[in-house]
Amino acid sequence: MTKNLGGNALAKAFVKIASNISNENTRFPVYGTIDGQLNLLPDGFSKPIPSGDYTVSHSLSIGSELDPLKPNDRVLCVPIEDGHTYVITARIKG
């Protein structure tokens, strides 16, 4: 019986790489602030995200008569995809 040492090493390498990628892409909800131009400023992110580059929950939609976002609103954001795409899910009271 021949041992497949090369195949086992390759399989271990794939498992390690997949685990690292999975761990790196795990994102958590973050807080942010809406600035005067309605850009999103996620806490800990150095650049503002323009209003056209993030998604907003239907009930918070900018320009919506329901409850539009306003400058200085604190919001809860969920990073998706590459970690630089955000969905605003809620306004934070307080």
mmCIF file of N, CA, C and O in Angstrom:
data_model
loop_
_atom_site.group_PDB
_atom_site.id
_atom_site.type_symbol
_atom_site.label_atom_id
_atom_site.label_comp_id
_atom_site.label_asym_id
_atom_site.label_seq_id
_atom_site.Cartn_x
_atom_site.Cartn_y
_atom_site.Cartn_z
ATOM 1 N N MET A 1 0.842 -1.172 0.000
ATOM 2 C CA MET A 1 0.000 0.000 0.000
ATOM 3 C C MET A 1 0.888 1.236 0.000
ATOM 4 O O MET A 1 1.751 1.387 0.851
ATOM 5 N N THR A 2 0.676 2.112 -0.937
ATOM 6 C CA THR A 2 1.476 3.318 -1.069
ATOM 7 C C THR A 2 0.792 4.466 -0.354
ATOM 8 O O THR A 2 -0.396 4.694 -0.515
ATOM 9 N N LYS A 3 1.590 5.169 0.471
ATOM 10 C CA LYS A 3 1.037 6.340 1.163
ATOM 11 C C LYS A 3 1.069 7.536 0.225
ATOM 12 O O LYS A 3 2.026 7.724 -0.509
ATOM 13 N N ASN A 4 0.036 8.329 0.287
ATOM 14 C CA ASN A 4 -0.060 9.511 -0.566
ATOM 15 C C ASN A 4 0.309 10.741 0.256
ATOM 16 O O ASN A 4 -0.529 11.565 0.576
ATOM 17 N N LEU A 5 1.594 10.859 0.589
ATOM 18 C CA LEU A 5 2.039 11.961 1.430
ATOM 19 C C LEU A 5 1.866 13.317 0.747
ATOM 20 O O LEU A 5 1.480 14.298 1.372
ATOM 21 N N GLY A 6 2.129 13.377 -0.537
ATOM 22 C CA GLY A 6 1.977 14.632 -1.267
ATOM 23 C C GLY A 6 0.517 15.076 -1.308
ATOM 24 O O GLY A 6 0.202 16.249 -1.114
ATOM 25 N N GLY A 7 -0.377 14.131 -1.548
ATOM 26 C CA GLY A 7 -1.808 14.449 -1.584
ATOM 27 C C GLY A 7 -2.310 14.904 -0.229
ATOM 28 O O GLY A 7 -3.112 15.844 -0.133
ATOM 29 N N ASN A 8 -1.837 14.256 0.838
ATOM 30 C CA ASN A 8 -2.251 14.647 2.187
ATOM 31 C C ASN A 8 -1.752 16.052 2.524
ATOM 32 O O ASN A 8 -2.480 16.850 3.111
ATOM 33 N N ALA A 9 -0.522 16.353 2.160
ATOM 34 C CA ALA A 9 0.038 17.677 2.430
ATOM 35 C C ALA A 9 -0.738 18.745 1.652
ATOM 36 O O ALA A 9 -1.037 19.819 2.184
ATOM 37 N N LEU A 10 -1.081 18.431 0.409
ATOM 38 C CA LEU A 10 -1.839 19.372 -0.407
ATOM 39 C C LEU A 10 -3.239 19.593 0.181
ATOM 40 O O LEU A 10 -3.715 20.730 0.270
ATOM 41 N N ALA A 11 -3.882 18.544 0.621
ATOM 42 C CA ALA A 11 -5.208 18.659 1.227
ATOM 43 C C ALA A 11 -5.148 19.500 2.494
ATOM 44 O O ALA A 11 -6.009 20.359 2.720
ATOM 45 N N LYS A 12 -4.133 19.292 3.318
ATOM 46 C CA LYS A 12 -3.974 20.091 4.545
ATOM 47 C C LYS A 12 -3.770 21.560 4.203
ATOM 48 O O LYS A 12 -4.302 22.433 4.877
ATOM 49 N N ALA A 13 -2.996 21.834 3.161
ATOM 50 C CA ALA A 13 -2.762 23.222 2.750
ATOM 51 C C ALA A 13 -4.064 23.874 2.297
ATOM 52 O O ALA A 13 -4.359 25.020 2.659
ATOM 53 N N PHE A 14 -4.884 23.144 1.526
ATOM 54 C CA PHE A 14 -6.173 23.685 1.083
ATOM 55 C C PHE A 14 -7.088 23.979 2.272
ATOM 56 O O PHE A 14 -7.756 25.017 2.311
ATOM 57 N N VAL A 15 -7.130 23.082 3.229
ATOM 58 C CA VAL A 15 -7.975 23.274 4.411
ATOM 59 C C VAL A 15 -7.517 24.496 5.193
ATOM 60 O O VAL A 15 -8.333 25.317 5.629
ATOM 61 N N LYS A 16 -6.204 24.659 5.343
ATOM 62 C CA LYS A 16 -5.673 25.817 6.069
ATOM 63 C C LYS A 16 -6.005 27.122 5.355
ATOM 64 O O LYS A 16 -6.444 28.092 5.971
ATOM 65 N N ILE A 17 -5.825 27.166 4.051
ATOM 66 C CA ILE A 17 -6.122 28.367 3.273
ATOM 67 C C ILE A 17 -7.617 28.692 3.342
ATOM 68 O O ILE A 17 -8.005 29.834 3.561
ATOM 69 N N ALA A 18 -8.462 27.699 3.184
ATOM 70 C CA ALA A 18 -9.912 27.918 3.244
ATOM 71 C C ALA A 18 -10.318 28.443 4.615
ATOM 72 O O ALA A 18 -11.152 29.339 4.732
ATOM 73 N N SER A 19 -9.720 27.914 5.655
ATOM 74 C CA SER A 19 -10.023 28.368 7.008
ATOM 75 C C SER A 19 -9.605 29.823 7.193
ATOM 76 O O SER A 19 -10.351 30.625 7.762
ATOM 77 N N ASN A 20 -8.422 30.184 6.707
ATOM 78 C CA ASN A 20 -7.950 31.567 6.815
ATOM 79 C C ASN A 20 -8.857 32.530 6.053
ATOM 80 O O ASN A 20 -9.202 33.595 6.559
ATOM 81 N N ILE A 21 -9.254 32.156 4.849
ATOM 82 C CA ILE A 21 -10.137 33.008 4.054
ATOM 83 C C ILE A 21 -11.471 33.176 4.753
ATOM 84 O O ILE A 21 -12.005 34.271 4.862
ATOM 85 N N SER A 22 -12.017 32.099 5.262
ATOM 86 C CA SER A 22 -13.302 32.153 5.964
ATOM 87 C C SER A 22 -13.217 33.055 7.181
ATOM 88 O O SER A 22 -14.096 33.881 7.420
ATOM 89 N N ASN A 23 -12.153 32.939 7.953
ATOM 90 C CA ASN A 23 -11.994 33.768 9.143
ATOM 91 C C ASN A 23 -11.814 35.238 8.789
ATOM 92 O O ASN A 23 -12.333 36.113 9.463
ATOM 93 N N GLU A 24 -11.086 35.530 7.717
ATOM 94 C CA GLU A 24 -10.853 36.921 7.314
ATOM 95 C C GLU A 24 -12.125 37.576 6.802
ATOM 96 O O GLU A 24 -12.309 38.770 6.941
ATOM 97 N N ASN A 25 -13.023 36.801 6.178
ATOM 98 C CA ASN A 25 -14.231 37.377 5.608
ATOM 99 C C ASN A 25 -15.381 37.464 6.598
ATOM 100 O O ASN A 25 -16.438 37.956 6.260
ATOM 101 N N THR A 26 -15.188 36.983 7.806
ATOM 102 C CA THR A 26 -16.226 37.102 8.812
ATOM 103 C C THR A 26 -16.248 38.532 9.304
ATOM 104 O O THR A 26 -15.253 39.047 9.779
ATOM 105 N N ARG A 27 -17.358 39.193 9.156
ATOM 106 C CA ARG A 27 -17.486 40.595 9.535
ATOM 107 C C ARG A 27 -18.577 40.715 10.586
ATOM 108 O O ARG A 27 -19.499 39.930 10.642
ATOM 109 N N PHE A 28 -18.495 41.751 11.367
ATOM 110 C CA PHE A 28 -19.466 41.982 12.414
ATOM 111 C C PHE A 28 -20.177 43.296 12.157
ATOM 112 O O PHE A 28 -19.641 44.183 11.501
ATOM 113 N N PRO A 29 -21.382 43.457 12.688
ATOM 114 C CA PRO A 29 -22.026 44.767 12.585
ATOM 115 C C PRO A 29 -21.161 45.829 13.253
ATOM 116 O O PRO A 29 -20.482 45.562 14.236
ATOM 117 N N VAL A 30 -21.175 47.019 12.697
ATOM 118 C CA VAL A 30 -20.408 48.133 13.245
ATOM 119 C C VAL A 30 -21.314 49.350 13.356
ATOM 120 O O VAL A 30 -22.346 49.447 12.695
ATOM 121 N N TYR A 31 -20.914 50.280 14.188
ATOM 122 C CA TYR A 31 -21.618 51.550 14.299
ATOM 123 C C TYR A 31 -21.046 52.522 13.290
ATOM 124 O O TYR A 31 -19.896 52.411 12.877
ATOM 125 N N GLY A 32 -21.848 53.486 12.915
ATOM 126 C CA GLY A 32 -21.395 54.524 12.004
ATOM 127 C C GLY A 32 -22.190 55.792 12.242
ATOM 128 O O GLY A 32 -23.130 55.820 13.030
ATOM 129 N N THR A 33 -21.799 56.851 11.539
ATOM 130 C CA THR A 33 -22.473 58.141 11.622
ATOM 131 C C THR A 33 -22.740 58.637 10.209
ATOM 132 O O THR A 33 -21.924 58.442 9.313
ATOM 133 N N ILE A 34 -23.879 59.291 10.023
ATOM 134 C CA ILE A 34 -24.199 59.930 8.750
ATOM 135 C C ILE A 34 -23.693 61.366 8.825
ATOM 136 O O ILE A 34 -24.022 62.093 9.761
ATOM 137 N N ASP A 35 -22.863 61.770 7.843
ATOM 138 C CA ASP A 35 -22.318 63.136 7.891
ATOM 139 C C ASP A 35 -23.242 64.123 7.192
ATOM 140 O O ASP A 35 -24.339 63.759 6.741
ATOM 141 N N GLY A 36 -22.819 65.382 7.088
ATOM 142 C CA GLY A 36 -23.630 66.443 6.510
ATOM 143 C C GLY A 36 -24.004 66.245 5.055
ATOM 144 O O GLY A 36 -24.998 66.776 4.575
ATOM 145 N N GLN A 37 -23.206 65.467 4.313
ATOM 146 C CA GLN A 37 -23.510 65.176 2.911
ATOM 147 C C GLN A 37 -24.196 63.816 2.762
ATOM 148 O O GLN A 37 -24.301 63.280 1.665
ATOM 149 N N LEU A 38 -24.630 63.237 3.894
ATOM 150 C CA LEU A 38 -25.288 61.930 3.971
ATOM 151 C C LEU A 38 -24.360 60.780 3.587
ATOM 152 O O LEU A 38 -24.801 59.716 3.180
ATOM 153 N N ASN A 39 -23.039 61.004 3.719
ATOM 154 C CA ASN A 39 -22.077 59.919 3.575
ATOM 155 C C ASN A 39 -22.088 59.101 4.859
ATOM 156 O O ASN A 39 -22.384 59.620 5.936
ATOM 157 N N LEU A 40 -21.732 57.835 4.742
ATOM 158 C CA LEU A 40 -21.622 56.962 5.906
ATOM 159 C C LEU A 40 -20.184 56.980 6.402
ATOM 160 O O LEU A 40 -19.249 56.803 5.625
ATOM 161 N N LEU A 41 -20.007 57.213 7.708
ATOM 162 C CA LEU A 41 -18.687 57.171 8.332
ATOM 163 C C LEU A 41 -18.672 56.014 9.324
ATOM 164 O O LEU A 41 -18.964 56.190 10.504
ATOM 165 N N PRO A 42 -18.329 54.795 8.865
ATOM 166 C CA PRO A 42 -18.265 53.664 9.799
ATOM 167 C C PRO A 42 -17.148 53.880 10.809
ATOM 168 O O PRO A 42 -16.067 54.341 10.448
ATOM 169 N N ASP A 43 -17.418 53.572 12.070
ATOM 170 C CA ASP A 43 -16.391 53.695 13.105
ATOM 171 C C ASP A 43 -15.192 52.831 12.731
ATOM 172 O O ASP A 43 -15.342 51.671 12.357
ATOM 173 N N GLY A 44 -14.004 53.405 12.801
ATOM 174 C CA GLY A 44 -12.781 52.659 12.521
ATOM 175 C C GLY A 44 -12.437 52.559 11.041
ATOM 176 O O GLY A 44 -11.474 51.909 10.676
ATOM 177 N N PHE A 45 -13.202 53.192 10.173
ATOM 178 C CA PHE A 45 -12.926 53.171 8.743
ATOM 179 C C PHE A 45 -12.510 54.577 8.350
ATOM 180 O O PHE A 45 -13.200 55.544 8.673
ATOM 181 N N SER A 46 -11.400 54.736 7.684
ATOM 182 C CA SER A 46 -10.794 56.058 7.494
ATOM 183 C C SER A 46 -11.477 56.963 6.477
ATOM 184 O O SER A 46 -11.309 58.166 6.541
ATOM 185 N N LYS A 47 -12.235 56.414 5.537
ATOM 186 C CA LYS A 47 -12.825 57.247 4.492
ATOM 187 C C LYS A 47 -14.337 57.163 4.519
ATOM 188 O O LYS A 47 -14.904 56.108 4.788
ATOM 189 N N PRO A 48 -15.010 58.280 4.199
ATOM 190 C CA PRO A 48 -16.472 58.244 4.130
ATOM 191 C C PRO A 48 -16.941 57.421 2.939
ATOM 192 O O PRO A 48 -16.269 57.344 1.913
ATOM 193 N N ILE A 49 -18.083 56.802 3.089
ATOM 194 C CA ILE A 49 -18.697 56.030 2.012
ATOM 195 C C ILE A 49 -19.855 56.876 1.469
ATOM 196 O O ILE A 49 -20.792 57.185 2.211
ATOM 197 N N PRO A 50 -19.793 57.293 0.205
ATOM 198 C CA PRO A 50 -20.836 58.148 -0.361
ATOM 199 C C PRO A 50 -22.216 57.498 -0.280
ATOM 200 O O PRO A 50 -22.349 56.273 -0.324
ATOM 201 N N SER A 51 -23.240 58.337 -0.209
ATOM 202 C CA SER A 51 -24.604 57.840 -0.023
ATOM 203 C C SER A 51 -25.041 56.868 -1.112
ATOM 204 O O SER A 51 -25.848 55.988 -0.851
ATOM 205 N N GLY A 52 -24.518 56.978 -2.304
ATOM 206 C CA GLY A 52 -24.878 56.043 -3.367
ATOM 207 C C GLY A 52 -24.161 54.712 -3.289
ATOM 208 O O GLY A 52 -24.476 53.793 -4.045
ATOM 209 N N ASP A 53 -23.193 54.611 -2.380
ATOM 210 C CA ASP A 53 -22.377 53.400 -2.294
ATOM 211 C C ASP A 53 -22.712 52.510 -1.102
ATOM 212 O O ASP A 53 -21.994 51.553 -0.841
ATOM 213 N N TYR A 54 -23.754 52.812 -0.374
ATOM 214 C CA TYR A 54 -24.215 51.922 0.685
ATOM 215 C C TYR A 54 -25.711 51.712 0.529
ATOM 216 O O TYR A 54 -26.396 52.489 -0.136
ATOM 217 N N THR A 55 -26.192 50.638 1.103
ATOM 218 C CA THR A 55 -27.601 50.293 1.020
ATOM 219 C C THR A 55 -28.256 50.583 2.359
ATOM 220 O O THR A 55 -27.625 50.469 3.402
ATOM 221 N N VAL A 56 -29.519 50.963 2.309
ATOM 222 C CA VAL A 56 -30.243 51.332 3.520
ATOM 223 C C VAL A 56 -31.508 50.492 3.626
ATOM 224 O O VAL A 56 -32.199 50.267 2.625
ATOM 225 N N SER A 57 -31.813 50.063 4.831
ATOM 226 C CA SER A 57 -33.055 49.356 5.086
ATOM 227 C C SER A 57 -34.222 50.188 4.577
ATOM 228 O O SER A 57 -34.206 51.417 4.659
ATOM 229 N N HIS A 58 -35.249 49.545 4.070
ATOM 230 C CA HIS A 58 -36.393 50.236 3.468
ATOM 231 C C HIS A 58 -36.978 51.316 4.375
ATOM 232 O O HIS A 58 -37.257 52.418 3.932
ATOM 233 N N SER A 59 -37.124 51.043 5.656
ATOM 234 C CA SER A 59 -37.752 52.009 6.559
ATOM 235 C C SER A 59 -36.859 53.206 6.875
ATOM 236 O O SER A 59 -37.325 54.194 7.417
ATOM 237 N N LEU A 60 -35.578 53.137 6.512
ATOM 238 C CA LEU A 60 -34.654 54.239 6.761
ATOM 239 C C LEU A 60 -34.193 54.929 5.484
ATOM 240 O O LEU A 60 -33.324 55.779 5.530
ATOM 241 N N SER A 61 -34.741 54.569 4.363
ATOM 242 C CA SER A 61 -34.252 55.067 3.079
ATOM 243 C C SER A 61 -34.151 56.582 3.048
ATOM 244 O O SER A 61 -35.049 57.288 3.485
ATOM 245 N N ILE A 62 -33.044 57.062 2.504
ATOM 246 C CA ILE A 62 -32.838 58.502 2.360
ATOM 247 C C ILE A 62 -33.894 59.035 1.395
ATOM 248 O O ILE A 62 -34.128 58.472 0.335
ATOM 249 N N GLY A 63 -34.553 60.091 1.800
ATOM 250 C CA GLY A 63 -35.613 60.667 0.990
ATOM 251 C C GLY A 63 -36.961 60.001 1.226
ATOM 252 O O GLY A 63 -37.972 60.446 0.715
ATOM 253 N N SER A 64 -36.979 58.948 2.007
ATOM 254 C CA SER A 64 -38.234 58.263 2.301
ATOM 255 C C SER A 64 -39.068 59.104 3.260
ATOM 256 O O SER A 64 -38.544 59.767 4.136
ATOM 257 N N GLU A 65 -40.351 59.076 3.083
ATOM 258 C CA GLU A 65 -41.234 59.785 4.004
ATOM 259 C C GLU A 65 -41.396 59.002 5.304
ATOM 260 O O GLU A 65 -41.902 59.528 6.281
ATOM 261 N N LEU A 66 -40.976 57.746 5.319
ATOM 262 C CA LEU A 66 -41.130 56.921 6.519
ATOM 263 C C LEU A 66 -40.268 57.450 7.663
ATOM 264 O O LEU A 66 -40.768 57.800 8.708
ATOM 265 N N ASP A 67 -38.985 57.488 7.446
ATOM 266 C CA ASP A 67 -38.060 57.925 8.494
ATOM 267 C C ASP A 67 -36.678 58.125 7.885
ATOM 268 O O ASP A 67 -35.785 57.305 8.082
ATOM 269 N N PRO A 68 -36.472 59.191 7.120
ATOM 270 C CA PRO A 68 -35.209 59.362 6.397
ATOM 271 C C PRO A 68 -34.022 59.566 7.334
ATOM 272 O O PRO A 68 -34.168 60.093 8.432
ATOM 273 N N LEU A 69 -32.862 59.124 6.868
ATOM 274 C CA LEU A 69 -31.634 59.377 7.610
ATOM 275 C C LEU A 69 -31.289 60.855 7.524
ATOM 276 O O LEU A 69 -31.529 61.507 6.507
ATOM 277 N N LYS A 70 -30.717 61.361 8.596
ATOM 278 C CA LYS A 70 -30.340 62.774 8.662
ATOM 279 C C LYS A 70 -28.888 62.892 9.118
ATOM 280 O O LYS A 70 -28.354 61.961 9.724
ATOM 281 N N PRO A 71 -28.243 64.035 8.840
ATOM 282 C CA PRO A 71 -26.879 64.223 9.326
ATOM 283 C C PRO A 71 -26.803 64.003 10.841
ATOM 284 O O PRO A 71 -27.729 64.342 11.577
ATOM 285 N N ASN A 72 -25.712 63.427 11.274
ATOM 286 C CA ASN A 72 -25.394 63.110 12.670
ATOM 287 C C ASN A 72 -26.164 61.923 13.235
ATOM 288 O O ASN A 72 -25.999 61.608 14.403
ATOM 289 N N ASP A 73 -26.999 61.256 12.431
ATOM 290 C CA ASP A 73 -27.643 60.031 12.905
ATOM 291 C C ASP A 73 -26.579 58.967 13.150
ATOM 292 O O ASP A 73 -25.654 58.803 12.339
ATOM 293 N N ARG A 74 -26.708 58.263 14.257
ATOM 294 C CA ARG A 74 -25.856 57.094 14.523
ATOM 295 C C ARG A 74 -26.611 55.885 13.999
ATOM 296 O O ARG A 74 -27.830 55.755 14.198
ATOM 297 N N VAL A 75 -25.899 55.001 13.309
ATOM 298 C CA VAL A 75 -26.542 53.864 12.661
ATOM 299 C C VAL A 75 -25.780 52.573 12.934
ATOM 300 O O VAL A 75 -24.600 52.590 13.294
ATOM 301 N N LEU A 76 -26.482 51.468 12.763
ATOM 302 C CA LEU A 76 -25.883 50.143 12.840
ATOM 303 C C LEU A 76 -25.712 49.656 11.410
ATOM 304 O O LEU A 76 -26.658 49.668 10.616
ATOM 305 N N CYS A 77 -24.485 49.260 11.055
ATOM 306 C CA CYS A 77 -24.156 48.857 9.687
ATOM 307 C C CYS A 77 -23.655 47.423 9.690
ATOM 308 O O CYS A 77 -22.975 47.001 10.617
ATOM 309 N N VAL A 78 -23.960 46.716 8.610
ATOM 310 C CA VAL A 78 -23.449 45.364 8.432
ATOM 311 C C VAL A 78 -22.564 45.360 7.196
ATOM 312 O O VAL A 78 -23.050 45.600 6.086
ATOM 313 N N PRO A 79 -21.260 45.124 7.371
ATOM 314 C CA PRO A 79 -20.374 45.012 6.205
ATOM 315 C C PRO A 79 -20.660 43.705 5.466
ATOM 316 O O PRO A 79 -20.854 42.672 6.092
ATOM 317 N N ILE A 80 -20.694 43.775 4.151
ATOM 318 C CA ILE A 80 -20.915 42.573 3.348
ATOM 319 C C ILE A 80 -19.866 42.514 2.243
ATOM 320 O O ILE A 80 -19.081 43.439 2.068
ATOM 321 N N GLU A 81 -19.863 41.431 1.517
ATOM 322 C CA GLU A 81 -18.960 41.188 0.397
ATOM 323 C C GLU A 81 -17.511 41.377 0.802
ATOM 324 O O GLU A 81 -16.960 40.589 1.526
ATOM 325 N N ASP A 82 -16.887 42.456 0.360
ATOM 326 C CA ASP A 82 -15.463 42.673 0.581
ATOM 327 C C ASP A 82 -15.169 43.398 1.886
ATOM 328 O O ASP A 82 -14.031 43.704 2.190
ATOM 329 N N GLY A 83 -16.209 43.695 2.683
ATOM 330 C CA GLY A 83 -16.011 44.429 3.928
ATOM 331 C C GLY A 83 -16.045 45.927 3.745
ATOM 332 O O GLY A 83 -15.970 46.682 4.695
ATOM 333 N N HIS A 84 -16.174 46.383 2.501
ATOM 334 C CA HIS A 84 -16.253 47.817 2.229
ATOM 335 C C HIS A 84 -17.618 48.189 1.664
ATOM 336 O O HIS A 84 -17.836 49.314 1.273
ATOM 337 N N THR A 85 -18.510 47.225 1.590
ATOM 338 C CA THR A 85 -19.883 47.454 1.161
ATOM 339 C C THR A 85 -20.741 47.309 2.401
ATOM 340 O O THR A 85 -20.621 46.335 3.130
ATOM 341 N N TYR A 86 -21.595 48.297 2.659
ATOM 342 C CA TYR A 86 -22.363 48.311 3.898
ATOM 343 C C TYR A 86 -23.858 48.361 3.638
ATOM 344 O O TYR A 86 -24.316 48.942 2.658
ATOM 345 N N VAL A 87 -24.596 47.756 4.557
ATOM 346 C CA VAL A 87 -26.046 47.887 4.615
ATOM 347 C C VAL A 87 -26.367 48.513 5.966
ATOM 348 O O VAL A 87 -25.960 47.991 7.008
ATOM 349 N N ILE A 88 -27.070 49.639 5.940
ATOM 350 C CA ILE A 88 -27.491 50.274 7.188
ATOM 351 C C ILE A 88 -28.801 49.615 7.593
ATOM 352 O O ILE A 88 -29.777 49.637 6.847
ATOM 353 N N THR A 89 -28.805 49.012 8.767
ATOM 354 C CA THR A 89 -29.971 48.244 9.200
ATOM 355 C C THR A 89 -30.833 48.958 10.216
ATOM 356 O O THR A 89 -32.008 48.648 10.341
ATOM 357 N N ALA A 90 -30.259 49.892 10.984
ATOM 358 C CA ALA A 90 -31.038 50.543 12.037
ATOM 359 C C ALA A 90 -30.410 51.859 12.440
ATOM 360 O O ALA A 90 -29.212 52.069 12.292
ATOM 361 N N ARG A 91 -31.255 52.736 12.948
ATOM 362 C CA ARG A 91 -30.783 53.981 13.575
ATOM 363 C C ARG A 91 -30.612 53.676 15.058
ATOM 364 O O ARG A 91 -31.431 52.988 15.653
ATOM 365 N N ILE A 92 -29.554 54.194 15.635
ATOM 366 C CA ILE A 92 -29.270 53.992 17.058
ATOM 367 C C ILE A 92 -29.791 55.186 17.838
ATOM 368 O O ILE A 92 -29.449 56.326 17.529
ATOM 369 N N LYS A 93 -30.593 54.933 18.844
ATOM 370 C CA LYS A 93 -31.095 56.018 19.684
ATOM 371 C C LYS A 93 -30.056 56.369 20.729
ATOM 372 O O LYS A 93 -29.334 55.527 21.205
ATOM 373 N N GLY A 94 -30.058 57.621 21.097
ATOM 374 C CA GLY A 94 -29.176 58.005 22.192
ATOM 375 C C GLY A 94 -28.245 59.025 21.797
ATOM 376 O O GLY A 94 -27.500 59.719 22.058
#
